[in-house]
PDB file of C-alpha atoms in Angstrom:
ATOM      1  CA  MET A   1     -45.617 -86.565  59.900  1.00  0.00           C
ATOM      2  CA  ALA A   2     -44.326 -83.105  58.933  1.00  0.00           C
ATOM      3  CA  VAL A   3     -46.725 -79.957  59.488  1.00  0.00           C
ATOM      4  CA  VAL A   4     -47.211 -78.142  55.989  1.00  0.00           C
ATOM      5  CA  GLN A   5     -46.969 -74.455  56.541  1.00  0.00           C
ATOM      6  CA  PRO A   6     -49.116 -71.858  55.021  1.00  0.00           C
ATOM      7  CA  CYS A   7     -47.736 -70.275  51.703  1.00  0.00           C
ATOM      8  CA  THR A   8     -46.172 -66.813  52.447  1.00  0.00           C
ATOM      9  CA  THR A   9     -45.938 -64.019  50.060  1.00  0.00           C
ATOM     10  CA  ALA A  10     -42.250 -64.619  49.648  1.00  0.00           C
ATOM     11  CA  VAL A  11     -42.730 -68.013  47.907  1.00  0.00           C
ATOM     12  CA  LEU A  12     -45.744 -67.039  45.767  1.00  0.00           C
ATOM     13  CA  ALA A  13     -45.731 -65.532  42.292  1.00  0.00           C
ATOM     14  CA  ALA A  14     -49.094 -63.889  41.062  1.00  0.00           C
ATOM     15  CA  SER A  15     -50.291 -63.626  37.614  1.00  0.00           C
ATOM     16  CA  VAL A  16     -53.908 -63.124  35.985  1.00  0.00           C
ATOM     17  CA  ALA A  17     -55.155 -65.635  33.462  1.00  0.00           C
ATOM     18  CA  GLY A  18     -58.377 -66.536  31.666  1.00  0.00           C
ATOM     19  CA  PRO A  19     -60.828 -64.630  29.331  1.00  0.00           C
ATOM     20  CA  PRO A  20     -60.306 -61.081  28.772  1.00  0.00           C
ATOM     21  CA  GLU A  21     -63.386 -60.738  27.152  1.00  0.00           C
ATOM     22  CA  GLU A  22     -66.682 -59.480  28.708  1.00  0.00           C
ATOM     23  CA  SER A  23     -69.647 -61.788  29.354  1.00  0.00           C
ATOM     24  CA  VAL A  24     -72.976 -60.218  30.347  1.00  0.00           C
ATOM     25  CA  GLY A  25     -71.268 -56.991  31.557  1.00  0.00           C
ATOM     26  CA  THR A  26     -68.706 -58.891  33.681  1.00  0.00           C
ATOM     27  CA  TYR A  27     -65.081 -60.013  33.065  1.00  0.00           C
ATOM     28  CA  THR A  28     -64.032 -63.300  35.066  1.00  0.00           C
ATOM     29  CA  PRO A  29     -60.220 -63.758  34.824  1.00  0.00           C
ATOM     30  CA  ASN A  30     -58.546 -65.941  37.458  1.00  0.00           C
ATOM     31  CA  LEU A  31     -55.839 -64.764  39.744  1.00  0.00           C
ATOM     32  CA  VAL A  32     -53.233 -67.265  39.838  1.00  0.00           C
ATOM     33  CA  LEU A  33     -50.877 -68.048  42.874  1.00  0.00           C
ATOM     34  CA  THR A  34     -47.770 -70.128  42.037  1.00  0.00           C
ATOM     35  CA  ASN A  35     -45.581 -71.778  44.666  1.00  0.00           C
ATOM     36  CA  THR A  36     -42.052 -70.643  43.656  1.00  0.00           C
ATOM     37  CA  GLY A  37     -40.566 -71.999  46.949  1.00  0.00           C
ATOM     38  CA  GLY A  38     -38.851 -75.352  47.461  1.00  0.00           C
ATOM     39  CA  THR A  39     -41.205 -76.809  49.992  1.00  0.00           C
ATOM     40  CA  THR A  40     -44.964 -77.714  50.004  1.00  0.00           C
ATOM     41  CA  CYS A  41     -47.341 -75.038  51.549  1.00  0.00           C
ATOM     42  CA  THR A  42     -51.210 -74.402  51.738  1.00  0.00           C
ATOM     43  CA  LEU A  43     -53.495 -71.646  50.968  1.00  0.00           C
ATOM     44  CA  TRP A  44     -57.049 -71.277  52.584  1.00  0.00           C
ATOM     45  CA  GLY A  45     -59.633 -68.620  52.249  1.00  0.00           C
ATOM     46  CA  TYR A  46     -59.655 -65.324  50.183  1.00  0.00           C
ATOM     47  CA  PRO A  47     -56.761 -63.206  48.847  1.00  0.00           C
ATOM     48  CA  GLY A  48     -57.084 -59.529  49.281  1.00  0.00           C
ATOM     49  CA  VAL A  49     -57.238 -57.966  45.866  1.00  0.00           C
ATOM     50  CA  SER A  50     -57.474 -54.383  44.836  1.00  0.00           C
ATOM     51  CA  PHE A  51     -56.848 -52.392  41.410  1.00  0.00           C
ATOM     52  CA  VAL A  52     -53.709 -50.196  41.300  1.00  0.00           C
ATOM     53  CA  GLY A  53     -52.661 -47.706  38.942  1.00  0.00           C
ATOM     54  CA  HIS A  54     -50.829 -44.348  38.265  1.00  0.00           C
ATOM     55  CA  GLY A  55     -47.772 -46.113  37.655  1.00  0.00           C
ATOM     56  CA  ASN A  56     -46.945 -46.147  41.516  1.00  0.00           C
ATOM     57  CA  GLY A  57     -49.300 -48.543  43.253  1.00  0.00           C
ATOM     58  CA  THR A  58     -52.045 -46.140  44.140  1.00  0.00           C
ATOM     59  CA  GLN A  59     -55.173 -48.110  44.895  1.00  0.00           C
ATOM     60  CA  LEU A  60     -57.950 -47.303  42.668  1.00  0.00           C
ATOM     61  CA  GLY A  61     -61.308 -47.775  44.072  1.00  0.00           C
ATOM     62  CA  PRO A  62     -62.290 -50.030  47.094  1.00  0.00           C
ATOM     63  CA  ALA A  63     -60.513 -53.512  47.704  1.00  0.00           C
ATOM     64  CA  GLY A  64     -62.521 -56.356  46.017  1.00  0.00           C
ATOM     65  CA  GLU A  65     -65.516 -57.737  47.891  1.00  0.00           C
ATOM     66  CA  ARG A  66     -65.227 -61.273  48.922  1.00  0.00           C
ATOM     67  CA  VAL A  67     -67.860 -63.413  47.456  1.00  0.00           C
ATOM     68  CA  ASP A  68     -68.686 -67.227  47.568  1.00  0.00           C
ATOM     69  CA  LEU A  69     -67.964 -68.019  43.922  1.00  0.00           C
ATOM     70  CA  ALA A  70     -66.902 -71.425  45.157  1.00  0.00           C
ATOM     71  CA  SER A  71     -66.508 -73.308  48.545  1.00  0.00           C
ATOM     72  CA  ARG A  72     -63.539 -72.643  50.816  1.00  0.00           C
ATOM     73  CA  GLN A  73     -61.106 -75.327  51.037  1.00  0.00           C
ATOM     74  CA  LEU A  74     -57.537 -75.947  52.176  1.00  0.00           C
ATOM     75  CA  VAL A  75     -55.275 -76.018  48.903  1.00  0.00           C
ATOM     76  CA  THR A  76     -52.049 -77.775  49.151  1.00  0.00           C
ATOM     77  CA  LEU A  77     -49.301 -76.515  46.730  1.00  0.00           C
ATOM     78  CA  GLU A  78     -46.295 -78.534  45.778  1.00  0.00           C
ATOM     79  CA  PRO A  79     -43.343 -76.596  44.468  1.00  0.00           C
ATOM     80  CA  GLY A  80     -44.225 -75.288  41.094  1.00  0.00           C
ATOM     81  CA  GLU A  81     -47.868 -75.806  41.478  1.00  0.00           C
ATOM     82  CA  SER A  82     -50.609 -73.185  41.305  1.00  0.00           C
ATOM     83  CA  ALA A  83     -54.096 -72.265  42.721  1.00  0.00           C
ATOM     84  CA  HIS A  84     -56.555 -69.661  41.682  1.00  0.00           C
ATOM     85  CA  SER A  85     -59.116 -67.372  42.716  1.00  0.00           C
ATOM     86  CA  THR A  86     -61.948 -66.566  40.296  1.00  0.00           C
ATOM     87  CA  LEU A  87     -62.375 -62.612  39.909  1.00  0.00           C
ATOM     88  CA  ARG A  88     -65.606 -60.926  38.668  1.00  0.00           C
ATOM     89  CA  ILE A  89     -65.044 -57.354  37.397  1.00  0.00           C
ATOM     90  CA  LEU A  90     -67.950 -55.242  36.278  1.00  0.00           C
ATOM     91  CA  ASN A  91     -67.454 -53.465  32.939  1.00  0.00           C
ATOM     92  CA  SER A  92     -67.237 -49.816  34.001  1.00  0.00           C
ATOM     93  CA  GLY A  93     -68.270 -48.783  30.495  1.00  0.00           C
ATOM     94  CA  ARG A  94     -71.754 -49.744  31.242  1.00  0.00           C
ATOM     95  CA  TYR A  95     -72.167 -47.076  33.839  1.00  0.00           C
ATOM     96  CA  PRO A  96     -72.944 -43.431  33.329  1.00  0.00           C
ATOM     97  CA  GLN A  97     -70.033 -41.010  33.950  1.00  0.00           C
ATOM     98  CA  ALA A  98     -71.883 -39.402  36.833  1.00  0.00           C
ATOM     99  CA  MET A  99     -71.619 -42.702  38.516  1.00  0.00           C
ATOM    100  CA  CYS A 100     -68.344 -43.997  37.485  1.00  0.00           C
ATOM    101  CA  GLN A 101     -65.075 -42.132  37.012  1.00  0.00           C
ATOM    102  CA  SER A 102     -63.198 -44.646  34.743  1.00  0.00           C
ATOM    103  CA  GLU A 103     -59.492 -45.215  35.155  1.00  0.00           C
ATOM    104  CA  ILE A 104     -57.239 -47.800  33.666  1.00  0.00           C
ATOM    105  CA  ALA A 105     -55.427 -49.945  36.138  1.00  0.00           C
ATOM    106  CA  ASP A 106     -51.780 -51.133  35.928  1.00  0.00           C
ATOM    107  CA  GLY A 107     -52.939 -54.205  37.474  1.00  0.00           C
ATOM    108  CA  PHE A 108     -53.754 -55.755  41.010  1.00  0.00           C
ATOM    109  CA  ARG A 109     -52.228 -55.577  44.398  1.00  0.00           C
ATOM    110  CA  ILE A 110     -52.756 -59.069  45.881  1.00  0.00           C
ATOM    111  CA  TYR A 111     -52.305 -60.116  49.528  1.00  0.00           C
ATOM    112  CA  PRO A 112     -52.291 -63.871  49.570  1.00  0.00           C
ATOM    113  CA  PRO A 113     -54.553 -65.542  52.282  1.00  0.00           C
ATOM    114  CA  ASP A 114     -53.345 -64.594  55.750  1.00  0.00           C
ATOM    115  CA  GLN A 115     -50.520 -62.629  54.564  1.00  0.00           C
ATOM    116  CA  VAL A 116     -49.515 -58.871  55.207  1.00  0.00           C
ATOM    117  CA  SER A 117     -47.190 -58.201  52.285  1.00  0.00           C
ATOM    118  CA  ALA A 118     -48.402 -57.907  48.836  1.00  0.00           C
ATOM    119  CA  LEU A 119     -47.734 -59.136  45.289  1.00  0.00           C
ATOM    120  CA  PHE A 120     -48.358 -57.280  42.144  1.00  0.00           C
ATOM    121  CA  ALA A 121     -49.864 -58.872  38.958  1.00  0.00           C
ATOM    122  CA  PRO A 122     -49.981 -56.587  35.900  1.00  0.00           C
ATOM    123  CA  ALA A 123     -53.388 -56.645  34.098  1.00  0.00           C
ATOM    124  CA  ASP A 124     -55.142 -54.116  31.588  1.00  0.00           C
ATOM    125  CA  TYR A 125     -58.659 -53.432  33.123  1.00  0.00           C
ATOM    126  CA  THR A 126     -60.588 -50.274  33.558  1.00  0.00           C
ATOM    127  CA  THR A 127     -62.159 -49.697  36.938  1.00  0.00           C
ATOM    128  CA  CYS A 128     -64.482 -47.071  38.601  1.00  0.00           C
ATOM    129  CA  VAL A 129     -63.017 -44.568  41.138  1.00  0.00           C
ATOM    130  CA  GLY A 130     -65.666 -42.976  43.505  1.00  0.00           C
ATOM    131  CA  ALA A 131     -68.434 -45.399  42.800  1.00  0.00           C
ATOM    132  CA  SER A 132     -70.956 -46.506  45.218  1.00  0.00           C
ATOM    133  CA  ILE A 133     -70.800 -50.143  44.198  1.00  0.00           C
ATOM    134  CA  SER A 134     -68.159 -52.803  44.163  1.00  0.00           C
ATOM    135  CA  PHE A 135     -66.625 -53.232  40.500  1.00  0.00           C
ATOM    136  CA  LEU A 136     -64.373 -55.995  41.743  1.00  0.00           C
ATOM    137  CA  MET A 137     -65.365 -59.415  43.531  1.00  0.00           C
ATOM    138  CA  VAL A 138     -63.080 -62.114  44.702  1.00  0.00           C
ATOM    139  CA  GLY A 139     -63.655 -65.813  45.185  1.00  0.00           C
ATOM    140  CA  PRO A 140     -61.621 -68.197  47.686  1.00  0.00           C
ATOM    141  CA  MET A 141     -58.681 -69.934  46.485  1.00  0.00           C
ATOM    142  CA  GLU A 142     -59.082 -73.341  44.452  1.00  0.00           C
ATOM    143  CA  PRO A 143     -56.635 -75.843  43.239  1.00  0.00           C
ATOM    144  CA  GLY A 144     -55.067 -75.403  39.869  1.00  0.00           C
ATOM    145  CA  GLU A 145     -55.041 -72.489  37.463  1.00  0.00           C
ATOM    146  CA  SER A 146     -58.430 -72.536  36.311  1.00  0.00           C
TER     147      SER A 146
END
């Protein structure tokens, strides 16, 4: 039996899907990773996710906080298949200016689980820079796009 290797950044494409609308002060889009390679690979655990902006990849605020929005599981991706991580993004407009310096992000920098090189997914969200609380939470990888 062949051993299935972890998905590397080189064989993955990233996108953001799901509802852009706010629900109780929170946006909950899915970060989607798709296997663009020619062989089966696996994902396990959490991606590293942060907002980036200024047109040059500057990180805006702290990296996403890992939260157990689902159970961790090994996700096997055949070529062309996708997995997702649920994101929770606090609506920065609900916080006073003294607490939240709002900036519009260009998108997300994403490190697939256990990888050291990143992908970029464009997305139009506003985040807080210099805030004392995390405005981005990241769940573990799950099968499918949603």
